[in-house]
PDB file of C-alpha atoms in Angstrom:
ATOM      1  CA  MET A  23       0.006  -0.008  -0.007  1.00 63.00           C
ATOM      2  CA  MET A  24       1.447   3.364  -1.042  1.00 64.00           C
ATOM      3  CA  LYS A  25       1.849   6.031   1.597  1.00 78.00           C
ATOM      4  CA  TYR A  26       0.178   9.392   1.082  1.00 82.00           C
ATOM      5  CA  LYS A  27       2.871  11.879   0.057  1.00 82.00           C
ATOM      6  CA  GLY A  28       0.855  15.065  -0.230  1.00 88.00           C
ATOM      7  CA  PHE A  29       2.819  16.753   2.536  1.00 95.00           C
ATOM      8  CA  ASP A  30       6.250  15.792   1.124  1.00 96.00           C
ATOM      9  CA  LEU A  31       8.244  18.858   0.051  1.00 98.00           C
ATOM     10  CA  THR A  32      11.185  16.946  -1.381  1.00 97.00           C
ATOM     11  CA  GLY A  33      12.587  18.772  -4.381  1.00 97.00           C
ATOM     12  CA  ARG A  34      10.897  22.061  -3.496  1.00 98.00           C
ATOM     13  CA  VAL A  35      12.830  25.271  -2.999  1.00 98.00           C
ATOM     14  CA  ALA A  36      11.579  27.718  -0.370  1.00 98.00           C
ATOM     15  CA  VAL A  37      12.616  31.293   0.394  1.00 98.00           C
ATOM     16  CA  VAL A  38      11.667  32.618   3.836  1.00 98.00           C
ATOM     17  CA  VAL A  39      11.772  36.402   4.049  1.00 98.00           C
ATOM     18  CA  GLY A  40      12.207  37.245   7.705  1.00 97.00           C
ATOM     19  CA  GLY A  41      13.497  33.716   8.192  1.00 97.00           C
ATOM     20  CA  THR A  42      16.309  34.388  10.640  1.00 96.00           C
ATOM     21  CA  SER A  43      14.339  34.646  13.860  1.00 94.00           C
ATOM     22  CA  GLY A  44      11.017  33.904  15.539  1.00 93.00           C
ATOM     23  CA  ILE A  45       8.132  32.549  13.480  1.00 95.00           C
ATOM     24  CA  GLY A  46       9.970  32.790  10.129  1.00 97.00           C
ATOM     25  CA  GLN A  47      12.983  30.835  11.351  1.00 97.00           C
ATOM     26  CA  THR A  48      10.812  28.111  12.901  1.00 97.00           C
ATOM     27  CA  ILE A  49       8.758  27.742   9.713  1.00 98.00           C
ATOM     28  CA  GLY A  50      11.935  27.540   7.630  1.00 98.00           C
ATOM     29  CA  ILE A  51      13.215  24.676   9.805  1.00 98.00           C
ATOM     30  CA  GLY A  52       9.839  22.937   9.480  1.00 98.00           C
ATOM     31  CA  LEU A  53       9.864  23.201   5.652  1.00 98.00           C
ATOM     32  CA  ALA A  54      13.353  21.726   5.643  1.00 98.00           C
ATOM     33  CA  GLU A  55      12.240  18.868   7.860  1.00 98.00           C
ATOM     34  CA  ALA A  56       9.487  18.203   5.300  1.00 98.00           C
ATOM     35  CA  GLY A  57      12.123  17.900   2.574  1.00 98.00           C
ATOM     36  CA  ALA A  58      12.488  21.369   1.054  1.00 98.00           C
ATOM     37  CA  ASP A  59      15.711  23.209   0.425  1.00 98.00           C
ATOM     38  CA  VAL A  60      15.282  26.476   2.319  1.00 98.00           C
ATOM     39  CA  ILE A  61      16.899  29.895   1.983  1.00 98.00           C
ATOM     40  CA  PRO A  62      16.248  31.988   5.137  1.00 98.00           C
ATOM     41  CA  THR A  63      16.945  35.639   4.539  1.00 98.00           C
ATOM     42  CA  GLY A  64      17.076  38.862   6.534  1.00 97.00           C
ATOM     43  CA  ARG A  65      19.235  41.946   7.005  1.00 97.00           C
ATOM     44  CA  ARG A  66      21.870  40.627   9.409  1.00 97.00           C
ATOM     45  CA  ALA A  67      24.565  38.398   7.924  1.00 98.00           C
ATOM     46  CA  GLU A  68      25.332  36.601  11.184  1.00 97.00           C
ATOM     47  CA  LEU A  69      21.691  35.600  11.658  1.00 98.00           C
ATOM     48  CA  VAL A  70      21.394  34.503   8.045  1.00 98.00           C
ATOM     49  CA  ASP A  71      24.466  32.309   8.519  1.00 98.00           C
ATOM     50  CA  THR A  72      23.107  30.750  11.719  1.00 98.00           C
ATOM     51  CA  ALA A  73      19.715  30.039  10.144  1.00 98.00           C
ATOM     52  CA  ALA A  74      21.278  28.541   7.020  1.00 98.00           C
ATOM     53  CA  LYS A  75      23.508  26.293   9.118  1.00 98.00           C
ATOM     54  CA  GLU A  76      20.467  24.956  10.897  1.00 97.00           C
ATOM     55  CA  ILE A  77      18.816  24.104   7.587  1.00 98.00           C
ATOM     56  CA  GLU A  78      21.985  22.367   6.394  1.00 98.00           C
ATOM     57  CA  SER A  79      22.210  20.383   9.656  1.00 98.00           C
ATOM     58  CA  LEU A  80      18.915  18.773   8.634  1.00 98.00           C
ATOM     59  CA  GLY A  81      20.459  17.538   5.381  1.00 98.00           C
ATOM     60  CA  GLN A  82      18.921  20.185   3.121  1.00 98.00           C
ATOM     61  CA  ARG A  83      20.611  22.778   0.979  1.00 98.00           C
ATOM     62  CA  SER A  84      20.587  26.470   1.758  1.00 98.00           C
ATOM     63  CA  MET A  85      22.279  29.747   0.807  1.00 98.00           C
ATOM     64  CA  ARG A  86      23.521  32.774   2.699  1.00 98.00           C
ATOM     65  CA  ILE A  87      21.907  35.842   1.164  1.00 98.00           C
ATOM     66  CA  CYS A  88      21.023  39.005   3.025  1.00 98.00           C
ATOM     67  CA  SER A  89      18.043  41.085   1.945  1.00 98.00           C
ATOM     68  CA  ASP A  90      15.996  44.036   3.102  1.00 97.00           C
ATOM     69  CA  VAL A  91      12.258  44.180   2.385  1.00 98.00           C
ATOM     70  CA  LEU A  92      12.507  47.978   2.199  1.00 97.00           C
ATOM     71  CA  ASN A  93      14.864  47.664  -0.784  1.00 98.00           C
ATOM     72  CA  ARG A  94      13.410  46.277  -4.005  1.00 98.00           C
ATOM     73  CA  LYS A  95      16.838  45.745  -5.562  1.00 98.00           C
ATOM     74  CA  SER A  96      17.923  43.503  -2.681  1.00 98.00           C
ATOM     75  CA  LEU A  97      14.841  41.317  -3.184  1.00 98.00           C
ATOM     76  CA  GLU A  98      15.456  41.139  -6.916  1.00 98.00           C
ATOM     77  CA  ALA A  99      19.059  40.117  -6.219  1.00 98.00           C
ATOM     78  CA  LEU A 100      17.781  37.482  -3.769  1.00 98.00           C
ATOM     79  CA  LEU A 101      15.616  35.903  -6.453  1.00 98.00           C
ATOM     80  CA  ARG A 102      18.436  36.005  -9.047  1.00 98.00           C
ATOM     81  CA  GLU A 103      20.934  34.351  -6.724  1.00 98.00           C
ATOM     82  CA  VAL A 104      18.560  31.612  -5.643  1.00 98.00           C
ATOM     83  CA  VAL A 105      17.537  30.854  -9.226  1.00 98.00           C
ATOM     84  CA  SER A 106      21.179  30.809 -10.317  1.00 98.00           C
ATOM     85  CA  VAL A 107      21.795  27.909  -7.923  1.00 98.00           C
ATOM     86  CA  PHE A 108      18.450  26.121  -7.658  1.00 98.00           C
ATOM     87  CA  SER A 109      16.876  27.127 -11.012  1.00 98.00           C
ATOM     88  CA  LYS A 110      13.566  27.994  -9.342  1.00 98.00           C
ATOM     89  CA  VAL A 111      11.671  29.136  -6.271  1.00 98.00           C
ATOM     90  CA  ASP A 112       8.570  27.096  -5.449  1.00 98.00           C
ATOM     91  CA  ILE A 113       7.597  28.528  -2.077  1.00 98.00           C
ATOM     92  CA  LEU A 114       7.776  32.066  -0.634  1.00 99.00           C
ATOM     93  CA  VAL A 115       7.040  32.699   3.000  1.00 98.00           C
ATOM     94  CA  TYR A 116       6.740  36.371   3.961  1.00 98.00           C
ATOM     95  CA  ALA A 117       7.403  36.589   7.694  1.00 98.00           C
ATOM     96  CA  ALA A 118       8.987  40.030   8.033  1.00 97.00           C
ATOM     97  CA  GLY A 119       7.119  42.227  10.471  1.00 95.00           C
ATOM     98  CA  ARG A 120       7.210  45.157  12.867  1.00 95.00           C
ATOM     99  CA  ILE A 121       4.942  46.221  15.721  1.00 93.00           C
ATOM    100  CA  LYS A 122       4.969  49.088  18.193  1.00 93.00           C
ATOM    101  CA  ARG A 123       2.342  49.985  20.804  1.00 92.00           C
ATOM    102  CA  THR A 124       1.470  53.674  20.638  1.00 96.00           C
ATOM    103  CA  PRO A 125      -1.865  55.469  21.295  1.00 97.00           C
ATOM    104  CA  PHE A 126      -3.188  56.444  17.883  1.00 98.00           C
ATOM    105  CA  LEU A 127      -3.202  60.201  18.553  1.00 98.00           C
ATOM    106  CA  GLU A 128       0.515  59.975  19.275  1.00 98.00           C
ATOM    107  CA  VAL A 129       1.544  57.930  16.243  1.00 98.00           C
ATOM    108  CA  GLU A 130       4.021  59.895  14.145  1.00 98.00           C
ATOM    109  CA  GLU A 131       3.875  59.544  10.373  1.00 98.00           C
ATOM    110  CA  SER A 132       7.390  58.132  10.422  1.00 98.00           C
ATOM    111  CA  GLU A 133       6.316  55.309  12.769  1.00 98.00           C
ATOM    112  CA  TRP A 134       3.212  54.629  10.703  1.00 98.00           C
ATOM    113  CA  ASN A 135       5.212  54.543   7.462  1.00 98.00           C
ATOM    114  CA  ASP A 136       7.947  52.308   8.911  1.00 98.00           C
ATOM    115  CA  ILE A 137       5.439  49.688  10.056  1.00 98.00           C
ATOM    116  CA  MET A 138       3.390  49.822   6.827  1.00 98.00           C
ATOM    117  CA  ASP A 139       6.537  49.616   4.715  1.00 98.00           C
ATOM    118  CA  THR A 140       7.726  46.438   6.427  1.00 98.00           C
ATOM    119  CA  ASN A 141       4.437  44.627   7.008  1.00 98.00           C
ATOM    120  CA  LEU A 142       2.558  45.547   3.836  1.00 98.00           C
ATOM    121  CA  THR A 143       4.677  47.245   1.213  1.00 98.00           C
ATOM    122  CA  GLY A 144       7.484  44.747   1.805  1.00 98.00           C
ATOM    123  CA  ALA A 145       4.988  41.979   1.124  1.00 98.00           C
ATOM    124  CA  TYR A 146       3.941  43.788  -2.058  1.00 98.00           C
ATOM    125  CA  ARG A 147       7.549  43.953  -3.198  1.00 98.00           C
ATOM    126  CA  ALA A 148       8.327  40.334  -2.394  1.00 98.00           C
ATOM    127  CA  SER A 149       5.054  39.052  -3.888  1.00 98.00           C
ATOM    128  CA  GLN A 150       5.548  41.027  -7.098  1.00 98.00           C
ATOM    129  CA  ILE A 151       9.154  39.939  -7.584  1.00 98.00           C
ATOM    130  CA  PHE A 152       8.753  36.277  -6.689  1.00 98.00           C
ATOM    131  CA  GLY A 153       5.196  36.086  -7.988  1.00 98.00           C
ATOM    132  CA  ARG A 154       6.315  37.045 -11.488  1.00 98.00           C
ATOM    133  CA  HIS A 155       8.764  34.120 -11.406  1.00 98.00           C
ATOM    134  CA  MET A 156       6.025  31.777 -10.235  1.00 98.00           C
ATOM    135  CA  VAL A 157       3.471  32.971 -12.756  1.00 98.00           C
ATOM    136  CA  GLU A 158       5.986  32.441 -15.544  1.00 98.00           C
ATOM    137  CA  ARG A 159       6.682  28.890 -14.274  1.00 98.00           C
ATOM    138  CA  LYS A 160       2.954  28.293 -13.725  1.00 98.00           C
ATOM    139  CA  TYR A 161       3.581  27.014 -10.199  1.00 98.00           C
ATOM    140  CA  GLY A 162       4.057  28.555  -6.795  1.00 98.00           C
ATOM    141  CA  ARG A 163       3.029  28.783  -3.170  1.00 98.00           C
ATOM    142  CA  ILE A 164       3.055  32.091  -1.306  1.00 98.00           C
ATOM    143  CA  ILE A 165       2.396  32.070   2.428  1.00 98.00           C
ATOM    144  CA  ASN A 166       2.026  35.406   4.227  1.00 98.00           C
ATOM    145  CA  ILE A 167       2.088  35.723   7.995  1.00 98.00           C
ATOM    146  CA  ALA A 168      -1.080  37.576   8.946  1.00 98.00           C
ATOM    147  CA  SER A 169      -2.302  38.218  12.512  1.00 97.00           C
ATOM    148  CA  LEU A 170      -5.280  38.314  14.811  1.00 96.00           C
ATOM    149  CA  ALA A 171      -5.203  42.002  13.867  1.00 96.00           C
ATOM    150  CA  THR A 172      -6.164  40.961  10.320  1.00 97.00           C
ATOM    151  CA  PHE A 173      -9.597  40.210  11.801  1.00 97.00           C
ATOM    152  CA  VAL A 174     -10.041  42.200  15.016  1.00 96.00           C
ATOM    153  CA  GLY A 175      -8.954  45.479  16.512  1.00 96.00           C
ATOM    154  CA  LEU A 176      -6.116  45.402  19.046  1.00 94.00           C
ATOM    155  CA  HIS A 177      -5.609  48.267  21.462  1.00 93.00           C
ATOM    156  CA  GLU A 178      -2.946  50.910  20.559  1.00 94.00           C
ATOM    157  CA  VAL A 179      -1.411  49.144  17.554  1.00 95.00           C
ATOM    158  CA  ALA A 180      -3.279  50.950  14.786  1.00 98.00           C
ATOM    159  CA  ALA A 181      -0.454  50.936  12.229  1.00 98.00           C
ATOM    160  CA  TYR A 182       0.170  47.234  12.798  1.00 97.00           C
ATOM    161  CA  GLY A 183      -3.555  46.444  12.598  1.00 98.00           C
ATOM    162  CA  ALA A 184      -3.971  48.450   9.400  1.00 98.00           C
ATOM    163  CA  SER A 185      -0.992  46.738   7.805  1.00 98.00           C
ATOM    164  CA  LYS A 186      -2.120  43.222   8.715  1.00 98.00           C
ATOM    165  CA  SER A 187      -5.714  43.868   7.631  1.00 98.00           C
ATOM    166  CA  ALA A 188      -4.399  45.071   4.289  1.00 98.00           C
ATOM    167  CA  LEU A 189      -2.105  42.037   4.057  1.00 98.00           C
ATOM    168  CA  GLY A 190      -5.200  39.878   4.236  1.00 98.00           C
ATOM    169  CA  GLY A 191      -6.718  41.824   1.361  1.00 98.00           C
ATOM    170  CA  LEU A 192      -3.515  41.491  -0.666  1.00 98.00           C
ATOM    171  CA  THR A 193      -3.480  37.755  -0.038  1.00 98.00           C
ATOM    172  CA  ARG A 194      -7.029  37.324  -1.317  1.00 98.00           C
ATOM    173  CA  THR A 195      -6.524  39.546  -4.353  1.00 98.00           C
ATOM    174  CA  LEU A 196      -3.314  37.805  -5.495  1.00 98.00           C
ATOM    175  CA  ALA A 197      -5.050  34.451  -4.998  1.00 98.00           C
ATOM    176  CA  VAL A 198      -7.790  35.510  -7.416  1.00 98.00           C
ATOM    177  CA  GLU A 199      -5.353  36.972  -9.960  1.00 98.00           C
ATOM    178  CA  TRP A 200      -2.877  34.092  -9.987  1.00 98.00           C
ATOM    179  CA  ALA A 201      -5.059  31.001  -9.520  1.00 98.00           C
ATOM    180  CA  ARG A 202      -5.158  30.435 -13.285  1.00 98.00           C
ATOM    181  CA  TYR A 203      -1.337  30.250 -13.263  1.00 98.00           C
ATOM    182  CA  GLY A 204      -1.054  27.519 -10.639  1.00 98.00           C
ATOM    183  CA  VAL A 205       0.036  29.930  -7.905  1.00 98.00           C
ATOM    184  CA  CYS A 206      -1.702  29.531  -4.559  1.00 98.00           C
ATOM    185  CA  VAL A 207      -1.540  32.500  -2.189  1.00 98.00           C
ATOM    186  CA  ASN A 208      -2.595  31.973   1.410  1.00 98.00           C
ATOM    187  CA  ALA A 209      -1.765  33.263   4.861  1.00 98.00           C
ATOM    188  CA  ILE A 210      -1.402  31.979   8.383  1.00 98.00           C
ATOM    189  CA  ALA A 211      -2.833  34.100  11.203  1.00 98.00           C
ATOM    190  CA  PRO A 212      -1.036  33.168  14.417  1.00 97.00           C
ATOM    191  CA  GLY A 213      -2.785  33.698  17.704  1.00 95.00           C
ATOM    192  CA  VAL A 214      -0.655  34.900  20.591  1.00 90.00           C
ATOM    193  CA  TYR A 215       2.870  33.506  20.607  1.00 87.00           C
ATOM    194  CA  ARG A 216       5.723  34.821  22.669  1.00 79.00           C
ATOM    195  CA  THR A 217       8.434  36.127  20.333  1.00 74.00           C
ATOM    196  CA  ALA A 218      11.171  38.688  20.581  1.00 69.00           C
ATOM    197  CA  MET A 219       8.892  41.133  18.728  1.00 68.00           C
ATOM    198  CA  ASN A 220       5.963  41.047  21.156  1.00 71.00           C
ATOM    199  CA  THR A 221       7.410  40.135  24.573  1.00 73.00           C
ATOM    200  CA  LYS A 222       6.952  43.682  25.944  1.00 73.00           C
ATOM    201  CA  LEU A 223       3.425  43.885  24.574  1.00 69.00           C
ATOM    202  CA  LEU A 224       2.381  40.728  26.444  1.00 75.00           C
ATOM    203  CA  GLN A 225       3.568  41.859  29.827  1.00 74.00           C
ATOM    204  CA  GLY A 226       0.976  42.680  32.458  1.00 75.00           C
ATOM    205  CA  PRO A 227      -2.817  42.949  31.914  1.00 81.00           C
ATOM    206  CA  ARG A 228      -2.618  42.780  28.121  1.00 80.00           C
ATOM    207  CA  GLY A 229      -1.090  39.307  28.186  1.00 83.00           C
ATOM    208  CA  GLN A 230      -3.648  38.174  30.744  1.00 85.00           C
ATOM    209  CA  GLU A 231      -6.514  39.445  28.604  1.00 88.00           C
ATOM    210  CA  PHE A 232      -5.244  37.442  25.642  1.00 88.00           C
ATOM    211  CA  LEU A 233      -5.158  34.334  27.818  1.00 88.00           C
ATOM    212  CA  VAL A 234      -8.696  34.886  29.036  1.00 89.00           C
ATOM    213  CA  ARG A 235      -9.920  35.308  25.462  1.00 92.00           C
ATOM    214  CA  THR A 236      -8.095  32.207  24.198  1.00 93.00           C
ATOM    215  CA  PRO A 237     -10.172  29.084  24.938  1.00 93.00           C
ATOM    216  CA  MET A 238      -7.058  26.903  25.194  1.00 93.00           C
ATOM    217  CA  GLY A 239      -5.892  29.221  27.992  1.00 91.00           C
ATOM    218  CA  ARG A 240      -2.277  29.515  26.941  1.00 91.00           C
ATOM    219  CA  PHE A 241       0.049  31.176  24.480  1.00 91.00           C
ATOM    220  CA  GLY A 242       0.985  29.231  21.370  1.00 93.00           C
ATOM    221  CA  LYS A 243       4.365  27.684  20.740  1.00 93.00           C
ATOM    222  CA  VAL A 244       5.934  28.771  17.458  1.00 94.00           C
ATOM    223  CA  GLU A 245       6.468  25.130  16.545  1.00 96.00           C
ATOM    224  CA  GLU A 246       2.662  24.800  16.391  1.00 97.00           C
ATOM    225  CA  LEU A 247       2.675  26.916  13.234  1.00 97.00           C
ATOM    226  CA  VAL A 248       4.886  24.510  11.299  1.00 98.00           C
ATOM    227  CA  GLY A 249       2.182  22.028  10.334  1.00 97.00           C
ATOM    228  CA  SER A 250       0.021  24.767   8.787  1.00 98.00           C
ATOM    229  CA  ALA A 251       2.970  26.081   6.786  1.00 98.00           C
ATOM    230  CA  ILE A 252       3.922  22.638   5.475  1.00 98.00           C
ATOM    231  CA  PHE A 253       0.274  22.011   4.549  1.00 98.00           C
ATOM    232  CA  LEU A 254      -0.133  25.294   2.632  1.00 98.00           C
ATOM    233  CA  ALA A 255       3.220  24.789   0.889  1.00 98.00           C
ATOM    234  CA  SER A 256       2.426  21.252  -0.198  1.00 98.00           C
ATOM    235  CA  GLU A 257       0.353  19.465  -2.795  1.00 97.00           C
ATOM    236  CA  ALA A 258      -2.085  18.603  -0.012  1.00 97.00           C
ATOM    237  CA  ALA A 259      -3.335  22.179  -0.352  1.00 97.00           C
ATOM    238  CA  SER A 260      -3.350  22.338  -4.141  1.00 97.00           C
ATOM    239  CA  PHE A 261      -7.009  23.484  -4.267  1.00 98.00           C
ATOM    240  CA  ILE A 262      -6.705  26.024  -1.455  1.00 98.00           C
ATOM    241  CA  THR A 263      -6.019  29.672  -2.247  1.00 98.00           C
ATOM    242  CA  GLY A 264      -7.077  33.008  -0.807  1.00 98.00           C
ATOM    243  CA  THR A 265      -7.466  31.478   2.671  1.00 98.00           C
ATOM    244  CA  ILE A 266      -6.234  33.008   5.931  1.00 98.00           C
ATOM    245  CA  LEU A 267      -5.790  30.134   8.326  1.00 98.00           C
ATOM    246  CA  PRO A 268      -5.995  31.052  12.033  1.00 98.00           C
ATOM    247  CA  VAL A 269      -3.721  29.059  14.354  1.00 98.00           C
ATOM    248  CA  ASP A 270      -4.936  30.786  17.485  1.00 96.00           C
ATOM    249  CA  GLY A 271      -6.097  28.350  20.167  1.00 95.00           C
ATOM    250  CA  GLY A 272      -9.695  29.321  19.408  1.00 96.00           C
ATOM    251  CA  PHE A 273      -9.290  33.104  19.911  1.00 95.00           C
ATOM    252  CA  LEU A 274     -11.304  34.139  16.844  1.00 96.00           C
ATOM    253  CA  ALA A 275     -14.036  31.598  17.568  1.00 94.00           C
ATOM    254  CA  SER A 276     -14.391  32.774  21.129  1.00 89.00           C
ATOM    255  CA  GLY A 277     -17.427  34.467  22.584  1.00 83.00           C
ATOM    256  CA  VAL A 278     -18.091  33.706  26.252  1.00 75.00           C
ATOM    257  CA  ASN A 279     -15.482  31.366  27.705  1.00 70.00           C
ATOM    258  CA  GLN A 280     -16.873  30.830  31.207  1.00 71.00           C
TER     259      GLN A 280
END
């Protein structure tokens, strides 16, 4: 009896933008464990090297390429270098992100623009550059990292919420445009996970409120996002596009919990 191989990523090439820390790094490792060659990229060379070594320790191939989502030319160079070695990119994970808690009336335009440029415009750049390659090949999987803020309002993070809501819209629109070319565009919406980016935000009453509103009563572990990423990157999800998949311990389903 043949085993089901829909989740096998052997022979696939994945680029993880924002893949040198937190959620992005964990997803990159998971894709490698599923058989993909993975190129984790970010701005800091030492973190890129560490992430690439971890991929290689799993027996998969990687590269050491720095990139900056604020710089289109660096993303174009990233694609060129990966294609020069691997001939293709099958999977793009966009995990770059910024958040800052500021009352809306105090948000400076510079802060607003910085967050939007990383969380939304960076995704536009990466999707356009890598999406063109995928459309031409008539195959691709793009996975954006959305947020609870894609669906609900979170106190004093207006720029972040606006960017993640818009990222959901971008995900759906690209899914509609590119479905005919064999390119599936989806997103994962993590619930509350402790990462370097949000540790300060989860201190005190805010963290406790998240726990009360999460039926499972705990924060997620970043490793719990890996299965969703492998699924959306694989042939098991070949008829799924334009979907934002919450991995949130029941947060978005929650009404009254007690």
